[in-house]
Coordinates of C-alpha atoms in Angstrom, one line a residue:
M236 CA 2.8 42.9 3.1
L237 CA 5.9 43.2 0.9
G238 CA 8.8 44.6 2.9
L239 CA 6.9 45.0 6.2
P240 CA 8.0 43.0 9.3
R241 CA 5.4 40.7 10.9
P242 CA 3.8 42.1 14.0
R243 CA 4.4 40.1 17.2
Q244 CA 1.4 38.6 18.8
R245 CA 0.1 39.8 22.2
L246 CA 1.3 37.6 25.0
T247 CA -2.2 36.4 25.9
A248 CA -2.9 35.3 22.3
A249 CA 0.5 33.5 22.2
L250 CA -0.2 31.7 25.4
A251 CA -3.6 30.6 24.2
T252 CA -2.1 29.3 21.0
L253 CA 0.6 27.5 23.0
G254 CA -2.1 25.7 24.9
L255 CA -3.7 24.5 21.6
L256 CA -0.3 23.4 20.3
T257 CA 0.4 21.4 23.4
T258 CA -2.8 19.5 22.7
G259 CA -1.7 19.1 19.1
A260 CA 1.6 17.7 20.2
A261 CA -0.2 15.1 22.3
I262 CA -2.4 14.2 19.3
Q263 CA 0.7 13.7 17.2
A264 CA 2.2 11.4 19.7
T265 CA -0.7 9.0 19.5
V266 CA -0.8 9.0 15.7
T267 CA 2.4 7.0 15.6
A268 CA 0.8 4.1 17.6
A269 CA -0.6 2.3 14.6
P270 CA -2.7 -0.8 15.3
A271 CA -0.5 -3.9 15.0
H272 CA -2.6 -6.3 13.0
A273 CA -2.3 -9.9 14.1
A274 CA -1.5 -12.5 11.5
T275 CA -4.7 -14.6 12.0
T276 CA -6.6 -13.0 14.9
H277 CA -8.7 -9.9 14.2
R278 CA -9.3 -7.9 17.4
I279 CA -12.7 -6.3 17.6
L280 CA -13.9 -3.8 20.2
F281 CA -17.6 -3.3 20.7
D282 CA -18.5 0.0 22.4
D283 CA -20.9 -0.1 25.4
G284 CA -19.8 3.2 27.0
H285 CA -22.3 5.5 25.4
A286 CA -25.7 4.4 26.5
E287 CA -25.9 1.5 24.0
E288 CA -28.2 -0.3 26.5
A289 CA -30.5 2.7 27.2
G290 CA -34.3 2.3 26.8
N291 CA -35.2 -0.7 24.8
A292 CA -31.8 -1.0 23.2
D293 CA -29.4 -3.9 24.0
W294 CA -26.6 -3.3 21.6
I295 CA -24.1 -5.7 23.3
I296 CA -22.6 -9.1 22.3
S297 CA -22.7 -10.3 25.9
T298 CA -23.5 -9.2 29.4
S299 CA -20.0 -10.3 30.4
K300 CA -17.7 -7.4 29.9
P301 CA -15.0 -6.7 28.8
D302 CA -14.6 -10.4 27.9
P303 CA -17.6 -12.3 26.5
L304 CA -15.8 -15.6 27.0
S305 CA -16.4 -15.3 30.7
Q306 CA -20.1 -15.9 30.0
D307 CA -19.4 -18.9 27.7
S308 CA -16.0 -19.7 26.4
T309 CA -17.2 -21.9 23.6
P310 CA -20.5 -20.4 22.4
S311 CA -22.3 -22.3 19.6
A312 CA -25.7 -20.5 19.6
E313 CA -26.7 -16.9 20.0
T314 CA -28.3 -17.6 23.4
D315 CA -25.0 -18.7 24.8
W316 CA -24.2 -15.0 25.0
T317 CA -26.8 -12.5 26.2
G318 CA -27.4 -9.4 24.1
A319 CA -29.1 -8.2 21.0
L320 CA -25.8 -8.5 19.1
S321 CA -25.0 -11.9 20.4
S322 CA -25.5 -13.6 17.0
W323 CA -23.0 -11.3 15.5
G324 CA -20.5 -12.0 18.3
V325 CA -21.0 -15.7 18.4
A326 CA -20.6 -16.0 14.6
L327 CA -17.3 -14.2 14.7
Q328 CA -16.1 -16.2 17.8
K329 CA -16.9 -19.6 16.1
T330 CA -14.5 -18.9 13.2
G331 CA -11.6 -19.0 15.6
S332 CA -10.1 -15.9 13.9
Y333 CA -11.5 -13.1 16.1
S334 CA -10.8 -11.8 19.6
L335 CA -13.8 -9.8 20.9
K336 CA -14.0 -7.4 23.8
T337 CA -16.5 -4.8 25.1
A338 CA -15.5 -1.3 26.2
T339 CA -17.6 0.2 29.0
G340 CA -15.7 3.4 29.7
A341 CA -14.1 6.3 27.8
L342 CA -12.5 5.4 24.5
T343 CA -8.7 6.1 24.5
Y344 CA -5.9 5.6 22.0
G345 CA -2.3 5.2 23.1
G346 CA -3.1 4.5 26.7
S347 CA -2.5 1.6 29.1
S348 CA -6.1 0.3 29.4
T349 CA -6.8 -3.3 28.2
T350 CA -9.6 -1.8 26.0
D351 CA -7.4 1.0 24.6
L352 CA -7.9 1.3 20.9
S353 CA -4.2 0.6 20.2
N354 CA -5.0 -3.0 21.2
F355 CA -7.6 -3.5 18.5
D356 CA -8.1 -3.6 14.7
T357 CA -11.7 -2.5 14.6
L358 CA -14.0 -0.4 16.7
V359 CA -17.8 -1.0 16.5
L360 CA -20.1 1.8 17.5
P361 CA -23.6 0.3 17.6
E362 CA -25.9 3.3 18.0
P363 CA -24.2 5.4 20.6
N364 CA -26.6 7.6 22.5
T365 CA -24.3 10.0 24.3
L366 CA -21.8 12.4 22.6
F367 CA -18.2 11.5 22.5
T368 CA -15.9 13.8 24.5
T369 CA -13.3 15.9 22.8
A370 CA -10.6 13.4 23.9
E371 CA -12.6 10.4 22.6
K372 CA -13.2 12.0 19.2
T373 CA -9.4 12.6 19.0
A374 CA -8.8 9.0 19.9
I375 CA -11.3 7.6 17.4
M376 CA -10.0 9.7 14.5
N377 CA -6.4 9.0 15.2
F378 CA -7.1 5.3 15.6
V379 CA -8.7 5.2 12.1
K380 CA -6.0 7.4 10.6
A381 CA -3.3 5.1 11.8
G382 CA -4.9 2.0 10.2
G383 CA -7.9 1.0 12.4
G384 CA -11.4 0.1 11.2
L385 CA -14.5 2.0 12.3
F386 CA -18.0 0.6 12.1
M387 CA -20.6 3.3 12.6
I388 CA -24.2 1.9 13.0
S389 CA -26.8 4.6 13.3
D390 CA -30.6 4.7 13.8
H391 CA -33.3 7.1 12.8
T392 CA -33.3 10.7 13.9
G393 CA -35.1 11.2 17.2
A394 CA -34.0 7.8 18.5
D395 CA -32.9 9.4 21.8
R396 CA -33.1 6.4 24.0
N397 CA -31.7 8.0 27.1
N398 CA -33.5 11.4 26.6
D399 CA -30.3 13.5 26.8
G400 CA -31.1 15.5 23.7
E401 CA -28.8 13.5 21.4
D402 CA -29.4 10.6 19.0
A403 CA -26.9 8.6 16.9
V404 CA -27.5 10.8 13.9
E405 CA -26.3 13.9 15.8
I406 CA -23.5 12.0 17.5
F407 CA -22.0 10.6 14.3
N408 CA -22.2 13.9 12.5
D409 CA -20.6 15.6 15.5
L410 CA -17.8 13.1 15.4
M411 CA -17.1 13.8 11.8
T412 CA -17.5 17.6 11.9
N413 CA -16.2 18.6 15.4
N414 CA -13.0 16.8 16.1
S415 CA -9.4 18.0 16.5
V416 CA -7.9 15.7 13.8
D417 CA -9.9 16.5 10.7
S418 CA -13.3 18.1 10.6
T419 CA -13.3 18.8 6.9
D420 CA -15.7 15.9 6.0
P421 CA -13.0 13.3 6.6
F422 CA -15.0 10.3 5.5
G423 CA -16.8 11.9 2.6
F424 CA -20.4 11.5 3.9
S425 CA -22.9 12.9 6.4
V426 CA -25.7 11.1 8.2
D427 CA -29.2 12.2 7.0
T428 CA -31.7 13.6 9.5
L429 CA -34.4 11.1 8.5
D430 CA -36.7 8.4 9.9
V431 CA -37.4 5.9 7.2
S432 CA -40.1 3.6 8.5
S433 CA -39.5 0.5 6.4
G434 CA -37.8 -1.0 3.3
Y435 CA -35.3 -3.5 1.9
P436 CA -32.3 -1.5 0.6
A437 CA -30.7 -3.3 -2.3
A438 CA -27.0 -3.9 -3.0
I439 CA -25.3 -2.5 -6.0
S440 CA -23.9 -4.7 -8.7
D441 CA -20.2 -5.2 -7.9
S442 CA -18.9 -8.8 -7.9
T443 CA -15.5 -7.8 -6.7
N444 CA -16.5 -5.9 -3.5
P445 CA -15.3 -7.7 -0.4
V446 CA -18.2 -6.5 1.7
L447 CA -20.9 -7.6 -0.7
H448 CA -19.1 -10.8 -1.7
G449 CA -17.0 -11.9 1.2
S450 CA -16.0 -15.0 3.1
F451 CA -19.3 -15.0 5.0
G452 CA -21.6 -15.0 2.0
T453 CA -23.2 -12.8 -0.7
V454 CA -25.2 -9.7 0.2
T455 CA -28.3 -8.8 -1.8
K456 CA -30.5 -6.8 0.5
S457 CA -30.6 -5.3 3.9
L458 CA -33.5 -4.2 6.2
I459 CA -34.6 -0.8 7.3
A460 CA -37.1 -0.5 10.1
D461 CA -37.1 3.1 11.3
G462 CA -33.6 4.0 10.2
T463 CA -31.7 6.6 8.1
T464 CA -29.4 7.0 5.2
A465 CA -26.2 8.9 4.3
T466 CA -25.4 11.6 1.7
L467 CA -22.1 10.9 0.0
K468 CA -19.6 13.6 -0.9
P469 CA -16.9 12.1 -3.1
A470 CA -15.5 15.5 -3.8
D471 CA -14.4 15.6 -0.2
N472 CA -13.2 12.0 -0.1
S473 CA -13.0 10.1 -3.3
S474 CA -12.9 6.7 -1.6
V475 CA -16.5 6.9 -0.3
K476 CA -18.8 4.4 -1.9
G477 CA -22.5 3.4 -1.4
L478 CA -23.0 -0.3 -1.3
L479 CA -26.8 -0.6 -0.5
Y480 CA -29.4 2.0 -1.3
R481 CA -32.9 2.9 -0.2
S482 CA -35.4 2.1 -3.0
G483 CA -35.5 4.8 -5.6
Y484 CA -32.1 6.2 -4.7
S485 CA -28.5 5.9 -6.1
G486 CA -25.3 7.8 -6.5
N487 CA -24.7 10.3 -3.7
T488 CA -28.1 10.1 -2.0
G489 CA -30.0 7.5 -0.1
A490 CA -27.0 5.3 0.8
F491 CA -28.1 2.9 3.5
F492 CA -24.7 1.2 3.7
A493 CA -21.5 2.9 2.7
T494 CA -17.7 2.4 3.0
S495 CA -14.8 4.9 3.0
T496 CA -11.2 5.3 4.1
F497 CA -9.4 7.8 6.2
G498 CA -5.6 7.9 6.4
S499 CA -4.6 4.3 6.6
G500 CA -7.9 3.1 8.0
R501 CA -11.3 1.9 6.8
V502 CA -14.8 3.1 7.7
A503 CA -18.2 1.5 7.3
F504 CA -21.7 3.1 7.9
W505 CA -25.0 1.4 8.3
G506 CA -28.2 3.4 8.7
D507 CA -30.1 1.2 11.2
T508 CA -29.5 -1.1 14.1
S509 CA -32.5 -3.3 13.3
P510 CA -30.4 -5.4 10.8
V511 CA -28.0 -6.5 13.5
D512 CA -30.6 -7.0 16.2
D513 CA -31.0 -10.8 16.7
G514 CA -34.2 -10.6 18.8
T515 CA -32.6 -11.9 21.9
G516 CA -31.3 -9.9 24.8
Q517 CA -31.8 -9.0 28.4
S518 CA -35.2 -9.2 30.1
G519 CA -37.4 -6.2 29.6
N520 CA -36.0 -5.0 26.2
T521 CA -38.3 -4.9 23.2
L522 CA -36.2 -6.3 20.3
Y523 CA -36.6 -7.1 16.6
D524 CA -35.0 -10.0 14.8
G525 CA -33.5 -8.4 11.8
W526 CA -30.4 -10.6 11.8
N527 CA -32.5 -13.6 10.6
D528 CA -35.0 -11.6 8.5
S529 CA -35.8 -13.8 5.5
G530 CA -36.1 -10.9 3.1
A531 CA -32.6 -9.7 3.7
T532 CA -29.0 -10.9 4.0
N533 CA -28.0 -8.9 7.1
A534 CA -25.7 -11.5 8.7
P535 CA -23.3 -11.7 5.7
L536 CA -23.3 -7.9 5.5
A537 CA -22.3 -7.4 9.1
L538 CA -19.7 -10.2 9.1
N539 CA -18.1 -9.4 5.8
A540 CA -17.9 -5.7 6.8
T541 CA -16.3 -6.6 10.1
A542 CA -13.7 -8.7 8.2
W543 CA -13.0 -5.9 5.7
L544 CA -12.6 -3.3 8.4
A545 CA -10.2 -5.6 10.3
G546 CA -8.0 -5.8 7.2
E547 CA -9.3 -8.6 5.0
G548 CA -10.2 -8.1 1.3
D549 CA -8.8 -5.6 -1.1
S550 CA -8.7 -1.8 -0.9
G551 CA -12.5 -1.5 -1.1
G552 CA -13.9 2.0 -0.8
G553 CA -13.7 3.8 -4.1
D554 CA -11.5 1.3 -5.9
D555 CA -12.7 -2.2 -5.3
G556 CA -11.4 -5.0 -7.3
G557 CA -8.3 -3.1 -8.4
G558 CA -6.0 -5.9 -7.2
G559 CA -3.7 -3.5 -5.4
T560 CA -2.5 -3.6 -1.8
C561 CA -2.8 0.1 -1.1
T562 CA -5.9 2.0 -0.3
A563 CA -5.9 5.4 -2.1
A564 CA -6.1 8.1 0.6
Q565 CA -4.9 11.5 1.7
L566 CA -3.1 11.0 5.0
L567 CA -2.4 14.5 6.5
G568 CA -4.8 15.8 9.1
N569 CA -6.0 19.4 9.1
Q570 CA -4.3 19.7 5.7
G571 CA -5.5 23.2 4.9
F572 CA -5.1 24.4 8.6
E573 CA -8.8 25.4 8.7
S574 CA -9.2 23.7 12.1
G575 CA -6.7 26.1 13.6
A576 CA -3.7 25.1 15.7
T577 CA -4.6 21.3 15.9
T578 CA -3.0 18.1 14.6
W579 CA 0.2 19.9 13.5
T580 CA 3.0 20.7 16.0
A581 CA 4.0 24.3 15.4
S582 CA 5.8 27.3 16.8
S583 CA 3.6 29.9 18.4
G584 CA 1.6 31.9 15.9
V585 CA 2.5 29.8 12.9
I586 CA -1.0 28.4 12.2
T587 CA -3.0 31.6 11.9
N588 CA -5.8 33.5 10.1
D589 CA -3.8 36.8 10.4
S590 CA -4.8 39.0 7.5
G591 CA -1.2 40.1 7.0
E592 CA -0.7 37.2 4.6
A593 CA -3.5 35.7 2.6
A594 CA -4.4 32.1 2.7
R595 CA -4.5 30.3 -0.6
T596 CA -8.0 28.9 0.3
G597 CA -10.1 29.4 3.4
S598 CA -8.9 31.7 6.2
Y599 CA -6.0 29.8 7.8
K600 CA -2.5 29.0 6.6
A601 CA 0.9 28.3 8.2
W602 CA 3.0 31.4 8.3
L603 CA 6.6 30.8 9.2
D604 CA 9.0 33.7 10.0
G605 CA 8.4 37.2 8.7
Y606 CA 9.6 39.0 11.8
G607 CA 12.5 41.0 10.3
S608 CA 14.8 39.7 13.1
A609 CA 16.6 36.5 13.9
H610 CA 13.9 33.9 14.3
T611 CA 13.2 30.2 13.8
D612 CA 9.7 28.6 13.2
T613 CA 8.8 25.0 12.7
L614 CA 5.7 23.1 11.6
S615 CA 5.5 19.3 11.6
Q616 CA 3.1 16.3 11.6
S617 CA 3.9 12.6 11.9
V618 CA 2.1 10.3 9.5
T619 CA 2.1 6.5 8.9
I620 CA 2.5 5.6 5.3
P621 CA 1.2 2.1 4.6
S622 CA 3.5 -0.5 3.0
G623 CA 3.1 -1.1 -0.7
C624 CA 1.9 2.5 -1.4
S625 CA 3.2 5.1 -3.7
A626 CA 3.2 8.4 -1.8
T627 CA 3.4 12.0 -2.9
L628 CA 3.7 15.0 -0.6
S629 CA 2.5 18.3 -2.0
F630 CA 1.9 21.8 -0.7
Y631 CA 1.5 25.4 -1.9
L632 CA 4.2 27.8 -0.9
H633 CA 4.2 31.6 -1.1
V634 CA 7.5 33.4 -0.3
D635 CA 7.3 37.1 0.5
T636 CA 10.5 39.1 1.3
A637 CA 11.9 42.5 2.0
E638 CA 15.4 41.4 1.0
T639 CA 16.7 43.0 -2.2
T640 CA 19.6 40.8 -3.0
T641 CA 19.4 38.6 -6.1
S642 CA 22.3 36.3 -5.1
T643 CA 22.4 35.7 -1.3
A644 CA 20.0 33.4 0.6
Y645 CA 19.7 35.1 3.9
D646 CA 16.4 33.4 5.1
K647 CA 15.7 29.7 4.5
L648 CA 12.8 27.2 4.7
T649 CA 13.9 23.6 4.8
V650 CA 11.3 20.8 4.1
T651 CA 12.0 17.3 5.3
A652 CA 10.3 13.9 5.4
G653 CA 11.8 11.7 8.0
S654 CA 15.5 12.0 7.7
T655 CA 15.4 13.1 4.0
T656 CA 15.7 16.8 3.0
L657 CA 13.2 17.3 0.2
A658 CA 14.0 21.0 -0.6
T659 CA 15.3 24.3 0.7
Y660 CA 13.7 27.6 -0.3
S661 CA 14.9 31.1 0.5
N662 CA 14.3 34.8 0.0
L663 CA 15.5 34.2 -3.6
N664 CA 12.3 32.2 -4.3
A665 CA 10.0 35.2 -3.6
A666 CA 7.0 35.3 -5.8
S667 CA 3.7 37.2 -6.0
G668 CA 1.5 34.2 -5.3
Y669 CA 1.4 30.6 -4.2
V670 CA 3.4 27.9 -6.1
L671 CA 2.6 24.2 -6.0
K672 CA 5.5 22.0 -4.7
S673 CA 5.3 18.2 -5.1
F674 CA 7.7 15.4 -4.0
D675 CA 7.7 11.6 -4.3
V676 CA 8.1 10.1 -0.8
S677 CA 7.3 6.5 -1.7
S678 CA 10.5 5.4 -0.2
L679 CA 8.9 6.0 3.2
A680 CA 6.2 3.5 2.7
G681 CA 5.9 1.1 5.7
T682 CA 7.2 3.7 8.1
T683 CA 5.9 6.5 10.4
A684 CA 7.6 9.7 9.2
T685 CA 7.6 13.3 10.3
I686 CA 6.8 15.9 7.7
K687 CA 8.6 19.1 8.8
F688 CA 8.9 22.7 7.7
S689 CA 11.8 24.6 9.3
G690 CA 12.1 28.4 8.7
V691 CA 15.2 30.3 9.8
E692 CA 15.3 34.1 9.4
G693 CA 18.3 36.3 9.6
S694 CA 18.7 39.4 11.7
T695 CA 17.4 42.1 9.3
L696 CA 14.7 42.4 6.6
Q697 CA 11.8 40.0 6.9
T698 CA 11.1 36.9 4.7
S699 CA 7.7 35.1 5.2
F700 CA 7.3 31.5 4.1
V701 CA 3.5 30.8 3.9
V702 CA 2.3 27.2 3.4
D703 CA -1.3 26.1 2.6
D704 CA -3.3 23.2 1.2
T705 CA -0.9 20.4 2.1
A706 CA -1.5 16.8 1.1
L707 CA 0.2 13.4 1.4
N708 CA -1.6 11.2 -1.1
V709 CA -1.0 7.5 -1.3
S710 CA -2.1 5.0 -4.1

């Protein structure tokens, strides 16, 4: 659209976009509330707000909620707490290094509730049977992105225990593909629509992996008793890694247990609840003792994974045993803008699929200025960069202008990270296509910084600054 001023949006469209951006601003505010990891006590929240006790299920550590210590403050056996996950809870409690709670209501992040995710290091989702709300999905994803651990335990397709039309397979896939933070395969895997009746998935050979070889023991096999697997997509998230596989499978298919990272946080997936079922629970439930199954090592797997998710061990994921302190990851949410006006805080109309300027990939991009009149646009996102990481900010920029001068910068785009100005571009940088820009921002490690694009346009002749395919990679 060389030389043509950008058309202004209709008022109704602008107002609709403003509403989305207001939501995005609220999301940004919660991202900065990173979990404050305790020195010795790992804080674990077990979810019981999504029909985890429906039907024959009893996926709780104790009937005393939110605090299992109210049932027995010094448990020594699984029967001291009542629930099919009581063995798991009691084993953690006995170490003296864990604080356990149960959430029975909506999951939040950045709120004042005692079970708000900002008060915990790890969230355990043991076969949820109702969909997470839009707000809950935002809370979960931002919690992980800011450094929290997420333990997703599924069951086989069709395990709809409360008959609401949703099972754990659908619920987890919905969380990963239909959220406002990052719906572009953020964890690098999807849950398979399967019902595998039986088997003993075997562990890969990796003596350095902290989940397979952790402080709670060595993992050799797990148990599958009507469960499912996951399909891995390392092209979407290079940190995803299968740790145990269904017999006859390897690589990207048939992963029964997998780990990944997202932002500064860690993720674990397990394809069945039978392995963590200890055979005890509330009266009337039909349970299965997979925790103590002699053909598997389910207890060490559950406990090592909990410890890893809470911050113990090395980077795990796709680079176990590397000896580094930083988990390789891409930290920006909605990095290619394909989720629309979410995650970023932006001026009205900036995040758009308007055909007047082409996206580099997909349909959406961030289009700042281009009005041919005095105008200012901004685009920003706050991100927590972990300590000990090297960090690189990159993006593709296309500058399109109607200015004819070869010496005067009338319209400018300034890029900042925190209080540091990384670069300033202008109408003098106009080019026919996108150009990759990259900056070392390692000096911001250990801080929460705002990445910001600010475009200021003069009173005549348009200049469009179009940004796409952003990334903030740490290693």
